Short mmCIF file of C-alpha atoms in Angstrom, two decimals:
data_model
loop_
_atom_site.label_atom_id
_atom_site.label_comp_id
_atom_site.label_asym_id
_atom_site.label_seq_id
_atom_site.Cartn_x
_atom_site.Cartn_y
_atom_site.Cartn_z
CA MET A 1 -0.04 -0.04 0.25
CA GLU A 2 1.46 3.28 -1.03
CA GLU A 3 1.68 6.05 1.38
CA ALA A 4 0.22 9.48 0.54
CA THR A 5 2.93 11.84 0.35
CA PRO A 6 2.16 15.59 1.18
CA ALA A 7 2.36 16.43 -2.34
CA ASN A 8 -0.40 14.12 -3.32
CA GLN A 9 -2.68 15.11 -0.46
CA PRO A 10 -5.42 17.43 -1.32
CA HIS A 11 -4.87 21.03 0.41
CA THR A 12 -6.48 24.47 0.03
CA GLN A 13 -4.10 27.29 -0.20
CA ILE A 14 -5.50 30.65 1.17
CA GLU A 15 -3.47 33.63 0.29
CA ILE A 16 -3.71 36.43 3.02
CA LYS A 17 -2.62 39.88 1.70
CA PRO A 18 -1.34 42.20 4.45
CA GLN A 19 -3.14 45.38 4.66
CA SER A 20 -0.92 48.18 3.84
CA GLU A 21 -0.06 50.23 6.92
CA GLU A 22 -1.38 53.81 6.69
CA ALA A 23 -0.68 56.50 9.08
CA PRO A 24 -4.04 57.53 10.56
CA PRO A 25 -5.07 60.93 9.52
CA PRO A 26 -3.77 63.51 12.19
CA ILE A 27 -6.55 65.05 14.31
CA SER A 28 -6.37 68.78 14.13
CA PRO A 29 -7.69 70.93 16.91
CA SER A 30 -9.37 72.92 14.41
CA LEU A 31 -11.45 70.18 13.15
CA GLY A 32 -10.68 69.87 9.58
CA ASN A 33 -13.10 68.70 6.99
CA ASN A 34 -11.94 64.75 7.23
CA HIS A 35 -12.41 64.82 11.02
CA PRO A 36 -15.61 63.02 12.47
CA GLU A 37 -16.32 65.88 14.78
CA SER A 38 -16.60 68.14 11.80
CA ILE A 39 -19.68 66.60 10.26
CA ASN A 40 -21.79 68.63 12.25
CA GLN A 41 -20.23 72.13 11.75
CA PRO A 42 -20.41 74.22 8.55
CA GLU A 43 -17.07 73.94 6.46
CA GLY A 44 -14.64 76.61 7.83
CA ARG A 45 -16.95 78.59 9.84
CA PHE A 46 -16.27 79.27 13.64
CA PRO A 47 -18.47 81.62 15.66
CA PHE A 48 -16.68 84.48 17.68
CA PHE A 49 -19.80 84.61 19.99
CA LYS A 50 -20.28 80.80 20.66
CA SER A 51 -24.07 80.79 20.28
CA ARG A 52 -23.85 77.67 18.09
CA TYR A 53 -21.34 75.73 20.31
CA ARG A 54 -21.96 72.88 22.42
CA GLN A 55 -21.66 74.90 25.63
CA ARG A 56 -21.20 73.81 29.10
CA SER A 57 -22.38 75.44 32.38
CA SER A 58 -18.73 75.30 33.57
CA ASP A 59 -17.37 77.47 30.54
CA THR A 60 -19.00 80.51 32.46
CA TRP A 61 -18.23 79.90 36.08
CA LEU A 62 -15.96 82.97 36.62
CA ILE A 63 -18.44 85.54 35.23
CA SER A 64 -21.25 84.15 37.23
CA ILE A 65 -19.31 84.47 40.50
CA PHE A 66 -18.68 88.06 39.47
CA VAL A 67 -22.32 88.70 38.93
CA ILE A 68 -23.31 87.09 42.32
CA LEU A 69 -20.89 89.54 44.16
CA HIS A 70 -22.36 92.41 42.35
CA LEU A 71 -25.76 91.16 43.31
CA LEU A 72 -25.00 90.60 46.79
CA ALA A 73 -23.29 94.20 47.25
CA PHE A 74 -26.29 95.71 45.61
CA ILE A 75 -28.80 94.11 47.95
CA THR A 76 -26.48 94.92 50.93
CA THR A 77 -26.48 98.57 49.77
CA MET A 78 -30.28 98.82 49.39
CA LEU A 79 -30.84 97.22 52.73
CA PHE A 80 -28.40 99.60 54.44
CA ASN A 81 -30.17 102.59 52.89
CA TYR A 82 -33.59 101.44 53.91
CA PHE A 83 -32.54 100.62 57.56
CA SER A 84 -30.30 103.46 57.99
CA LEU A 85 -32.77 106.30 56.67
CA GLY A 86 -36.06 104.48 57.69
CA SER A 87 -37.74 105.76 54.70
CA ALA A 88 -38.38 104.11 51.28
CA LEU A 89 -36.10 101.47 49.79
CA PHE A 90 -35.33 104.00 46.91
CA GLN A 91 -34.70 107.56 47.17
CA PRO A 92 -36.60 110.01 45.00
CA LEU A 93 -35.43 110.75 41.32
CA SER A 94 -34.65 114.23 42.10
CA GLU A 95 -32.03 112.82 44.39
CA ASN A 96 -30.98 109.67 42.66
CA PRO A 97 -32.19 109.46 38.94
CA LEU A 98 -30.90 105.75 38.85
CA LEU A 99 -33.55 104.60 41.41
CA GLY A 100 -31.04 103.92 44.00
CA PRO A 101 -29.84 104.81 47.52
CA SER A 102 -28.87 108.27 48.95
CA ALA A 103 -25.66 109.74 48.60
CA SER A 104 -24.79 109.16 52.39
CA THR A 105 -25.48 105.58 52.00
CA LEU A 106 -22.97 105.17 49.08
CA GLU A 107 -20.44 106.96 50.96
CA LYS A 108 -20.91 104.66 53.95
CA VAL A 109 -20.80 101.59 52.08
CA GLY A 110 -17.49 102.33 50.15
CA ALA A 111 -18.02 104.79 47.34
CA LEU A 112 -15.18 107.17 46.47
CA GLN A 113 -14.96 110.67 47.68
CA ARG A 114 -11.94 113.06 47.62
CA ALA A 115 -11.97 113.58 51.28
CA ASP A 116 -11.78 109.88 52.00
CA LEU A 117 -8.75 109.52 49.78
CA ALA A 118 -6.80 112.60 50.36
CA GLN A 119 -7.51 113.28 53.87
CA ASN A 120 -8.58 110.01 55.72
CA HIS A 121 -6.33 107.55 53.50
CA ARG A 122 -9.19 105.19 53.15
CA THR A 123 -7.55 103.11 50.33
CA TRP A 124 -9.88 100.09 50.92
CA ARG A 125 -12.51 102.17 49.11
CA LEU A 126 -10.53 101.47 45.91
CA PHE A 127 -11.36 97.75 46.06
CA VAL A 128 -14.81 97.75 47.43
CA CYS A 129 -15.99 100.69 45.02
CA PRO A 130 -15.99 98.50 41.76
CA TRP A 131 -18.52 96.25 43.17
CA LEU A 132 -21.27 98.92 44.11
CA HIS A 133 -24.11 100.19 42.02
CA ALA A 134 -25.66 103.73 41.85
CA GLY A 135 -29.33 102.39 41.45
CA VAL A 136 -31.39 99.72 39.82
CA ILE A 137 -31.15 101.19 36.48
CA HIS A 138 -27.29 101.26 36.77
CA PHE A 139 -27.34 97.65 38.00
CA ALA A 140 -29.64 96.05 35.31
CA ILE A 141 -27.80 97.76 32.33
CA ASN A 142 -24.11 97.21 33.81
CA ILE A 143 -24.88 93.66 34.59
CA SER A 144 -26.69 92.72 31.35
CA CYS A 145 -23.75 93.88 29.46
CA ILE A 146 -21.22 92.22 31.67
CA ILE A 147 -23.02 88.76 31.17
CA PHE A 148 -23.30 89.70 27.51
CA VAL A 149 -19.65 90.44 26.89
CA GLY A 150 -18.07 88.47 29.61
CA ILE A 151 -19.54 85.02 28.86
CA HIS A 152 -18.40 85.02 25.34
CA LEU A 153 -14.97 86.37 26.12
CA GLU A 154 -14.61 83.75 28.80
CA ARG A 155 -15.71 80.95 26.35
CA ASP A 156 -13.11 81.95 23.86
CA TYR A 157 -10.20 82.60 26.10
CA GLY A 158 -10.92 80.89 29.41
CA PRO A 159 -11.49 82.05 32.93
CA LEU A 160 -8.13 82.60 33.99
CA ARG A 161 -7.25 85.27 31.20
CA ILE A 162 -10.52 87.08 31.55
CA GLY A 163 -10.47 87.14 35.28
CA ILE A 164 -7.02 88.74 35.14
CA ILE A 165 -8.24 91.51 32.67
CA TYR A 166 -11.73 91.98 34.92
CA LEU A 167 -9.71 92.65 38.07
CA LEU A 168 -6.83 94.58 36.84
CA SER A 169 -9.23 96.87 34.70
CA ALA A 170 -11.42 97.29 37.83
CA PHE A 171 -8.76 98.37 40.08
CA PHE A 172 -7.04 100.60 37.24
CA GLY A 173 -10.20 102.19 36.83
CA SER A 174 -10.58 103.16 40.49
CA LEU A 175 -7.12 104.46 40.56
CA VAL A 176 -8.02 106.80 37.32
CA CYS A 177 -11.38 107.84 39.29
CA SER A 178 -9.38 108.85 42.36
CA LEU A 179 -7.52 111.32 40.47
CA PHE A 180 -10.74 113.10 39.13
CA VAL A 181 -13.15 112.31 42.11
CA ARG A 182 -14.61 115.22 44.03
CA ASN A 183 -16.56 115.53 47.16
CA SER A 184 -19.56 113.88 45.67
CA PRO A 185 -19.52 110.00 46.13
CA VAL A 186 -19.09 108.04 42.95
CA VAL A 187 -19.03 104.22 42.25
CA THR A 188 -16.98 102.54 39.82
CA SER A 189 -18.79 99.21 39.00
CA SER A 190 -18.88 99.84 35.31
CA ASP A 191 -15.03 100.08 34.80
CA ALA A 192 -14.86 96.35 34.73
CA LEU A 193 -17.13 96.05 31.91
CA PHE A 194 -15.14 98.80 30.03
CA GLY A 195 -11.96 96.62 30.64
CA LEU A 196 -13.78 93.83 28.97
CA LEU A 197 -14.81 95.93 26.07
CA GLY A 198 -11.37 97.19 25.59
CA ALA A 199 -10.01 93.67 25.69
CA MET A 200 -12.73 92.47 23.04
CA LEU A 201 -11.64 95.35 20.80
CA SER A 202 -7.91 94.53 21.08
CA GLY A 203 -8.67 90.74 20.54
CA ILE A 204 -10.66 91.60 17.37
CA ILE A 205 -7.72 93.74 16.08
CA ARG A 206 -5.06 90.93 17.24
CA ASN A 207 -7.04 88.20 15.39
CA TRP A 208 -8.14 90.47 12.41
CA LYS A 209 -7.32 87.88 9.70
CA VAL A 210 -9.22 85.29 11.42
CA TYR A 211 -12.55 86.97 12.09
CA THR A 212 -15.15 87.63 9.33
CA ASN A 213 -18.10 90.13 9.99
CA LYS A 214 -15.80 92.71 11.53
CA CYS A 215 -17.95 95.58 11.28
CA ALA A 216 -20.61 93.77 13.14
CA ALA A 217 -18.20 93.15 15.96
CA LEU A 218 -17.16 96.38 15.99
CA ALA A 219 -20.58 97.76 15.91
CA VAL A 220 -21.25 95.70 19.18
CA VAL A 221 -18.39 97.03 20.89
CA PHE A 222 -19.26 100.49 20.25
CA ILE A 223 -23.07 100.20 21.05
CA VAL A 224 -22.26 98.79 24.50
CA PHE A 225 -19.64 101.33 25.13
CA ALA A 226 -22.07 104.29 24.01
CA ILE A 227 -24.87 103.03 26.21
CA ASN A 228 -22.69 102.92 29.48
CA PHE A 229 -20.88 106.02 28.70
CA LEU A 230 -24.18 107.93 28.39
CA LEU A 231 -25.32 106.21 31.68
CA GLY A 232 -22.01 107.69 33.31
CA LEU A 233 -23.04 111.11 32.59
CA LEU A 234 -25.57 110.76 35.45
CA PRO A 235 -24.71 111.36 39.15
CA TYR A 236 -22.83 108.78 41.23
CA ILE A 237 -21.35 106.93 38.30
CA ASP A 238 -17.69 107.99 37.40
CA ASN A 239 -16.98 108.12 33.55
CA PHE A 240 -13.38 108.81 34.15
CA ALA A 241 -13.12 105.19 35.87
CA ASN A 242 -14.73 103.75 32.54
CA ILE A 243 -12.16 105.52 30.30
CA GLY A 244 -9.33 104.27 32.36
CA ALA A 245 -10.55 100.69 32.61
CA PHE A 246 -10.93 100.69 28.75
CA MET A 247 -7.48 101.84 28.23
CA SER A 248 -6.38 99.02 30.58
CA GLY A 249 -8.57 96.31 28.98
CA PHE A 250 -7.21 97.34 25.56
CA LEU A 251 -3.52 96.92 26.54
CA LEU A 252 -4.07 93.83 28.49
CA GLY A 253 -6.18 92.32 25.41
CA PHE A 254 -2.93 92.45 23.52
CA VAL A 255 -1.19 90.76 26.30
CA PHE A 256 -3.50 87.99 27.10
CA LEU A 257 -5.88 87.41 24.29
CA PHE A 258 -4.17 85.04 21.88
CA THR A 259 -5.04 81.50 20.59
CA PRO A 260 -9.07 81.56 21.25
CA GLN A 261 -10.34 78.18 22.03
CA ILE A 262 -12.07 76.35 19.14
CA ARG A 263 -14.89 74.04 19.96
CA GLN A 264 -17.27 71.83 18.35
CA LEU A 265 -20.06 73.57 16.70
CA SER A 266 -23.87 72.65 16.91
CA LYS A 267 -25.85 71.78 13.74
CA ASN A 268 -27.89 74.23 11.75
CA LYS A 269 -27.29 77.26 14.08
CA ALA A 270 -25.52 80.66 13.32
CA GLY A 271 -23.19 82.70 15.38
CA LEU A 272 -22.92 86.49 15.45
CA PHE A 273 -19.22 86.70 14.57
CA GLU A 274 -17.47 84.01 12.69
CA TYR A 275 -14.18 82.81 11.89
CA SER A 276 -13.29 82.34 8.18
CA VAL A 277 -10.43 79.65 7.76
CA LYS A 278 -9.69 77.88 4.43
CA SER A 279 -8.13 75.07 6.09
CA SER A 280 -7.10 73.66 9.58
CA ILE A 281 -3.31 74.22 8.73
CA ASN A 282 -3.98 77.88 8.04
CA LEU A 283 -6.09 78.16 11.29
CA LYS A 284 -3.18 76.83 13.36
CA GLN A 285 -0.88 79.02 11.72
CA LYS A 286 -2.98 82.12 12.32
CA LEU A 287 -3.70 81.23 15.86
CA LYS A 288 -0.12 80.45 16.85
CA LEU A 289 1.17 83.35 15.19
CA ASP A 290 2.53 85.18 18.09
CA ARG A 291 3.55 89.01 18.27
CA PRO A 292 5.90 89.05 21.18
CA ILE A 293 6.93 92.75 20.48
CA LEU A 294 3.21 93.80 20.61
CA ARG A 295 2.69 92.00 23.79
CA SER A 296 5.77 93.37 25.24
CA VAL A 297 5.08 96.88 24.42
CA SER A 298 1.42 96.64 25.48
CA LEU A 299 2.44 95.12 28.81
CA LEU A 300 5.28 97.92 29.58
CA LEU A 301 2.65 100.73 28.90
CA PHE A 302 0.27 99.14 31.08
CA ILE A 303 2.52 99.03 33.75
CA ILE A 304 3.92 102.56 33.14
CA LEU A 305 0.33 103.79 33.54
CA LEU A 306 -0.45 101.58 36.73
CA VAL A 307 2.87 102.94 38.46
CA GLY A 308 2.14 106.34 37.51
CA CYS A 309 -1.63 106.26 38.63
CA LEU A 310 -0.52 104.90 42.01
CA GLU A 311 2.01 107.65 42.68
CA ALA A 312 -0.42 110.15 41.67
CA VAL A 313 -2.95 108.62 44.09
CA PHE A 314 -0.41 108.66 46.98
CA ARG A 315 0.52 112.18 46.40
CA GLY A 316 -3.10 113.26 46.25
CA ILE A 317 -3.05 114.78 42.94
CA ASP A 318 -6.45 116.41 41.74
CA ILE A 319 -6.65 116.90 38.07
CA ASN A 320 -9.84 118.74 38.40
CA HIS A 321 -7.40 121.84 39.17
CA TYR A 322 -5.84 121.61 35.79
CA CYS A 323 -8.78 120.81 33.85
CA GLY A 324 -12.02 122.76 34.25
CA TRP A 325 -14.16 121.12 31.70
CA CYS A 326 -13.42 117.74 32.85
CA THR A 327 -16.34 117.75 35.09
CA PHE A 328 -18.73 117.63 32.11
CA ILE A 329 -17.30 114.23 30.98
CA ASP A 330 -18.51 112.77 34.27
CA CYS A 331 -21.80 114.47 34.74
CA ILE A 332 -24.08 116.65 32.57
CA PRO A 333 -25.89 119.42 34.49
CA SER A 334 -29.71 119.07 34.59
CA LYS A 335 -32.70 120.50 36.40
CA ARG A 336 -33.63 116.91 37.29
CA TRP A 337 -30.35 116.19 39.37
CA ASN A 338 -27.38 117.83 40.82
CA CYS A 339 -23.88 117.64 39.56
CA ASN A 340 -22.37 120.27 42.15
CA ASP A 341 -19.21 119.13 43.81
CA ARG A 342 -20.99 120.28 47.02
CA THR A 343 -24.17 118.62 47.43
CA ASN A 344 -26.88 120.83 48.97
CA ALA A 345 -29.82 118.35 48.93
CA CYS A 346 -31.18 117.06 52.16
CA GLU A 347 -32.26 113.54 52.99
CA ILE A 348 -35.71 113.01 54.46
CA MET A 349 -36.47 110.56 57.13
CA THR A 350 -39.61 110.09 58.73
CA SER A 351 -40.51 108.15 61.92
CA ASN A 352 -43.95 108.46 63.57
CA SER A 353 -44.60 111.99 63.71
CA ASP A 354 -41.00 113.20 63.50
CA LEU A 355 -39.61 114.56 60.31
CA THR A 356 -35.62 114.64 60.29
CA LEU A 357 -33.78 116.63 57.56
CA THR A 358 -30.07 115.62 56.92
CA CYS A 359 -27.72 117.92 55.09
CA LEU A 360 -25.60 115.78 52.67
CA ARG A 361 -22.97 118.56 52.37
CA ASN A 362 -21.80 118.31 56.14
CA GLY A 363 -24.03 115.75 57.67
CA ASN A 364 -25.88 118.11 59.95
CA PHE A 365 -29.54 117.17 60.55
CA ARG A 366 -32.67 118.67 62.37
#
């Protein structure tokens, strides 16, 4: 019997061809057209105001904290006004056209006055004043604008950079205010908003080639600036603090606002301002394009202004002695309110059958 050799045995030959090893496509942070996460977004469009992002509540925790602090400070001011005067919660519009507390209440809770800084050296007011509001109208407009501007900036650049700009602009605005403040108490809670506006403007300029709809972006900055600047022409709101904070935010924006955070877009939604990028490579090149000279010059100018204002405040310099028309930038005189340096109005407090009149100029009462 002849043995079957391996060559004679039936066999099946299966040829397995190895797959060609191909490198996986690079995952770009800008989500190119081949990336699976780019399916839900329009090609090459990235909104500046993230109305069509998949947003998380944790993205805006810092601005939320600032808003809560402003709210607590305003409630405390109004309650102090009510219990100290024993009258209505709000003062008459002739005394406070912003529907808020009295001038003496603002002075007691931490508003800035010339005498408090020059004579009594109460420098703690520089840190408290940026959280105070002059009335309900001031609070509603200022907080609404802070939420609108601050949330979008925080989502674009993160809470750390926006927090630094917010706090430094608020402090710098208080320093500028102390150089122009007179004997009437003023608050500077709007200066942080103007710092954010200045930072937004410098962010648009810094990333000019990345954005589309630049006219719409600049229009929003101008409208918010104009509304709050006109509001600062009323008593108890200092416009010099707003101007100083805007300059501070503008310089700090060139220092901190680079490489905005790009995230996944939601489907079928449009943002107000958008990026227009031809490819992911172009986006990375544009966002990583650093300008160290611009950053260094902006930081140096901010430090010079900060040190100069600190030196002027410690020396007790009053710029009103050298600029007579500067008062009209801060308050426009009207028959409905008083812009005088020395307030001659009286507060009225009623208790049972007693009527108490308190002179706001010197605190005398009867």
